[in-house]
Amino acid sequence: MTAQDELLTVRQVLDELGGVSRRTFYRWREIGKAPEGIRLPNGELRIYRSDLNAWLESLRSVT
């Protein structure tokens, strides 16, 4: 995380992933195959852009 790291909503993450469904994303989270996230006090989930980018890069290195 950097000082200027952007917090993304789940919708923004899904859009970046090319239209993955919300259910699929949460299923990935349940099995530990999604980027780390933080829960805000209102219960909403946010993903740091740097965590999303690191997760995507880790997927690239697997293939």
mmCIF file with all atom_site columns, C-alpha atoms in Angstrom:
data_model
loop_
_atom_site.group_PDB
_atom_site.id
_atom_site.type_symbol
_atom_site.label_atom_id
_atom_site.label_alt_id
_atom_site.label_comp_id
_atom_site.label_asym_id
_atom_site.label_entity_id
_atom_site.label_seq_id
_atom_site.pdbx_PDB_ins_code
_atom_site.Cartn_x
_atom_site.Cartn_y
_atom_site.Cartn_z
_atom_site.occupancy
_atom_site.B_iso_or_equiv
_atom_site.pdbx_formal_charge
_atom_site.auth_seq_id
_atom_site.auth_comp_id
_atom_site.auth_asym_id
_atom_site.auth_atom_id
_atom_site.pdbx_PDB_model_num
ATOM 1  C CA . MET A 1 1  ? 0.000   0.000   0.000   1.00 0.00 ? 1  MET A CA 1
ATOM 2  C CA . THR A 1 2  ? 1.289   3.448   -0.861  1.00 0.00 ? 2  THR A CA 1
ATOM 3  C CA . ALA A 1 3  ? 0.309   6.799   0.610   1.00 0.00 ? 3  ALA A CA 1
ATOM 4  C CA . GLN A 1 4  ? -1.732  7.559   -2.513  1.00 0.00 ? 4  GLN A CA 1
ATOM 5  C CA . ASP A 1 5  ? -3.186  4.050   -2.892  1.00 0.00 ? 5  ASP A CA 1
ATOM 6  C CA . GLU A 1 6  ? -6.768  4.101   -4.119  1.00 0.00 ? 6  GLU A CA 1
ATOM 7  C CA . LEU A 1 7  ? -9.508  2.160   -2.357  1.00 0.00 ? 7  LEU A CA 1
ATOM 8  C CA . LEU A 1 8  ? -11.737 0.407   -4.883  1.00 0.00 ? 8  LEU A CA 1
ATOM 9  C CA . THR A 1 9  ? -15.322 -0.685  -4.414  1.00 0.00 ? 9  THR A CA 1
ATOM 10 C CA . VAL A 1 10 ? -16.285 -4.248  -5.253  1.00 0.00 ? 10 VAL A CA 1
ATOM 11 C CA . ARG A 1 11 ? -18.081 -2.916  -8.360  1.00 0.00 ? 11 ARG A CA 1
ATOM 12 C CA . GLN A 1 12 ? -14.866 -1.204  -9.540  1.00 0.00 ? 12 GLN A CA 1
ATOM 13 C CA . VAL A 1 13 ? -12.890 -4.411  -8.991  1.00 0.00 ? 13 VAL A CA 1
ATOM 14 C CA . LEU A 1 14 ? -15.475 -6.437  -10.923 1.00 0.00 ? 14 LEU A CA 1
ATOM 15 C CA . ASP A 1 15 ? -15.305 -3.943  -13.790 1.00 0.00 ? 15 ASP A CA 1
ATOM 16 C CA . GLU A 1 16 ? -11.498 -4.181  -13.822 1.00 0.00 ? 16 GLU A CA 1
ATOM 17 C CA . LEU A 1 17 ? -11.784 -7.967  -13.981 1.00 0.00 ? 17 LEU A CA 1
ATOM 18 C CA . GLY A 1 18 ? -13.880 -7.728  -17.123 1.00 0.00 ? 18 GLY A CA 1
ATOM 19 C CA . GLY A 1 19 ? -17.315 -8.440  -15.782 1.00 0.00 ? 19 GLY A CA 1
ATOM 20 C CA . VAL A 1 20 ? -16.760 -11.199 -13.211 1.00 0.00 ? 20 VAL A CA 1
ATOM 21 C CA . SER A 1 21 ? -19.995 -11.643 -11.275 1.00 0.00 ? 21 SER A CA 1
ATOM 22 C CA . ARG A 1 22 ? -20.293 -10.436 -7.697  1.00 0.00 ? 22 ARG A CA 1
ATOM 23 C CA . ARG A 1 23 ? -21.137 -13.991 -6.574  1.00 0.00 ? 23 ARG A CA 1
ATOM 24 C CA . THR A 1 24 ? -18.004 -15.394 -8.240  1.00 0.00 ? 24 THR A CA 1
ATOM 25 C CA . PHE A 1 25 ? -15.857 -12.723 -6.609  1.00 0.00 ? 25 PHE A CA 1
ATOM 26 C CA . TYR A 1 26 ? -17.256 -13.491 -3.147  1.00 0.00 ? 26 TYR A CA 1
ATOM 27 C CA . ARG A 1 27 ? -16.847 -17.224 -3.780  1.00 0.00 ? 27 ARG A CA 1
ATOM 28 C CA . TRP A 1 28 ? -13.180 -16.570 -4.582  1.00 0.00 ? 28 TRP A CA 1
ATOM 29 C CA . ARG A 1 29 ? -12.916 -14.663 -1.286  1.00 0.00 ? 29 ARG A CA 1
ATOM 30 C CA . GLU A 1 30 ? -14.496 -17.568 0.604   1.00 0.00 ? 30 GLU A CA 1
ATOM 31 C CA . ILE A 1 31 ? -11.855 -19.979 -0.700  1.00 0.00 ? 31 ILE A CA 1
ATOM 32 C CA . GLY A 1 32 ? -8.956  -17.525 -0.337  1.00 0.00 ? 32 GLY A CA 1
ATOM 33 C CA . LYS A 1 33 ? -8.435  -16.931 -4.074  1.00 0.00 ? 33 LYS A CA 1
ATOM 34 C CA . ALA A 1 34 ? -9.187  -13.197 -4.218  1.00 0.00 ? 34 ALA A CA 1
ATOM 35 C CA . PRO A 1 35 ? -7.234  -10.051 -3.369  1.00 0.00 ? 35 PRO A CA 1
ATOM 36 C CA . GLU A 1 36 ? -7.096  -8.939  0.249   1.00 0.00 ? 36 GLU A CA 1
ATOM 37 C CA . GLY A 1 37 ? -9.717  -6.422  1.274   1.00 0.00 ? 37 GLY A CA 1
ATOM 38 C CA . ILE A 1 38 ? -10.724 -4.299  4.216   1.00 0.00 ? 38 ILE A CA 1
ATOM 39 C CA . ARG A 1 39 ? -14.137 -3.920  5.805   1.00 0.00 ? 39 ARG A CA 1
ATOM 40 C CA . LEU A 1 40 ? -15.237 -0.376  6.466   1.00 0.00 ? 40 LEU A CA 1
ATOM 41 C CA . PRO A 1 41 ? -17.215 0.423   9.635   1.00 0.00 ? 41 PRO A CA 1
ATOM 42 C CA . ASN A 1 42 ? -20.410 0.459   7.525   1.00 0.00 ? 42 ASN A CA 1
ATOM 43 C CA . GLY A 1 43 ? -19.706 -3.148  6.459   1.00 0.00 ? 43 GLY A CA 1
ATOM 44 C CA . GLU A 1 44 ? -18.712 -2.374  2.883   1.00 0.00 ? 44 GLU A CA 1
ATOM 45 C CA . LEU A 1 45 ? -15.655 -4.051  1.387   1.00 0.00 ? 45 LEU A CA 1
ATOM 46 C CA . ARG A 1 46 ? -12.832 -2.074  -0.229  1.00 0.00 ? 46 ARG A CA 1
ATOM 47 C CA . ILE A 1 47 ? -9.780  -3.354  -2.080  1.00 0.00 ? 47 ILE A CA 1
ATOM 48 C CA . TYR A 1 48 ? -6.565  -1.360  -2.337  1.00 0.00 ? 48 TYR A CA 1
ATOM 49 C CA . ARG A 1 49 ? -5.535  -0.934  -5.960  1.00 0.00 ? 49 ARG A CA 1
ATOM 50 C CA . SER A 1 50 ? -2.009  -2.099  -5.086  1.00 0.00 ? 50 SER A CA 1
ATOM 51 C CA . ASP A 1 51 ? -3.447  -5.332  -3.604  1.00 0.00 ? 51 ASP A CA 1
ATOM 52 C CA . LEU A 1 52 ? -5.543  -5.899  -6.735  1.00 0.00 ? 52 LEU A CA 1
ATOM 53 C CA . ASN A 1 53 ? -2.528  -5.306  -8.975  1.00 0.00 ? 53 ASN A CA 1
ATOM 54 C CA . ALA A 1 54 ? -0.326  -7.632  -6.887  1.00 0.00 ? 54 ALA A CA 1
ATOM 55 C CA . TRP A 1 55 ? -3.027  -10.324 -6.984  1.00 0.00 ? 55 TRP A CA 1
ATOM 56 C CA . LEU A 1 56 ? -3.379  -10.008 -10.768 1.00 0.00 ? 56 LEU A CA 1
ATOM 57 C CA . GLU A 1 57 ? 0.403   -10.203 -11.155 1.00 0.00 ? 57 GLU A CA 1
ATOM 58 C CA . SER A 1 58 ? 0.489   -13.356 -9.008  1.00 0.00 ? 58 SER A CA 1
ATOM 59 C CA . LEU A 1 59 ? -2.076  -14.942 -11.351 1.00 0.00 ? 59 LEU A CA 1
ATOM 60 C CA . ARG A 1 60 ? 0.070   -14.033 -14.338 1.00 0.00 ? 60 ARG A CA 1
ATOM 61 C CA . SER A 1 61 ? 3.125   -15.699 -12.820 1.00 0.00 ? 61 SER A CA 1
ATOM 62 C CA . VAL A 1 62 ? 1.192   -18.950 -12.249 1.00 0.00 ? 62 VAL A CA 1
ATOM 63 C CA . THR A 1 63 ? 0.330   -19.469 -15.929 1.00 0.00 ? 63 THR A CA 1
#
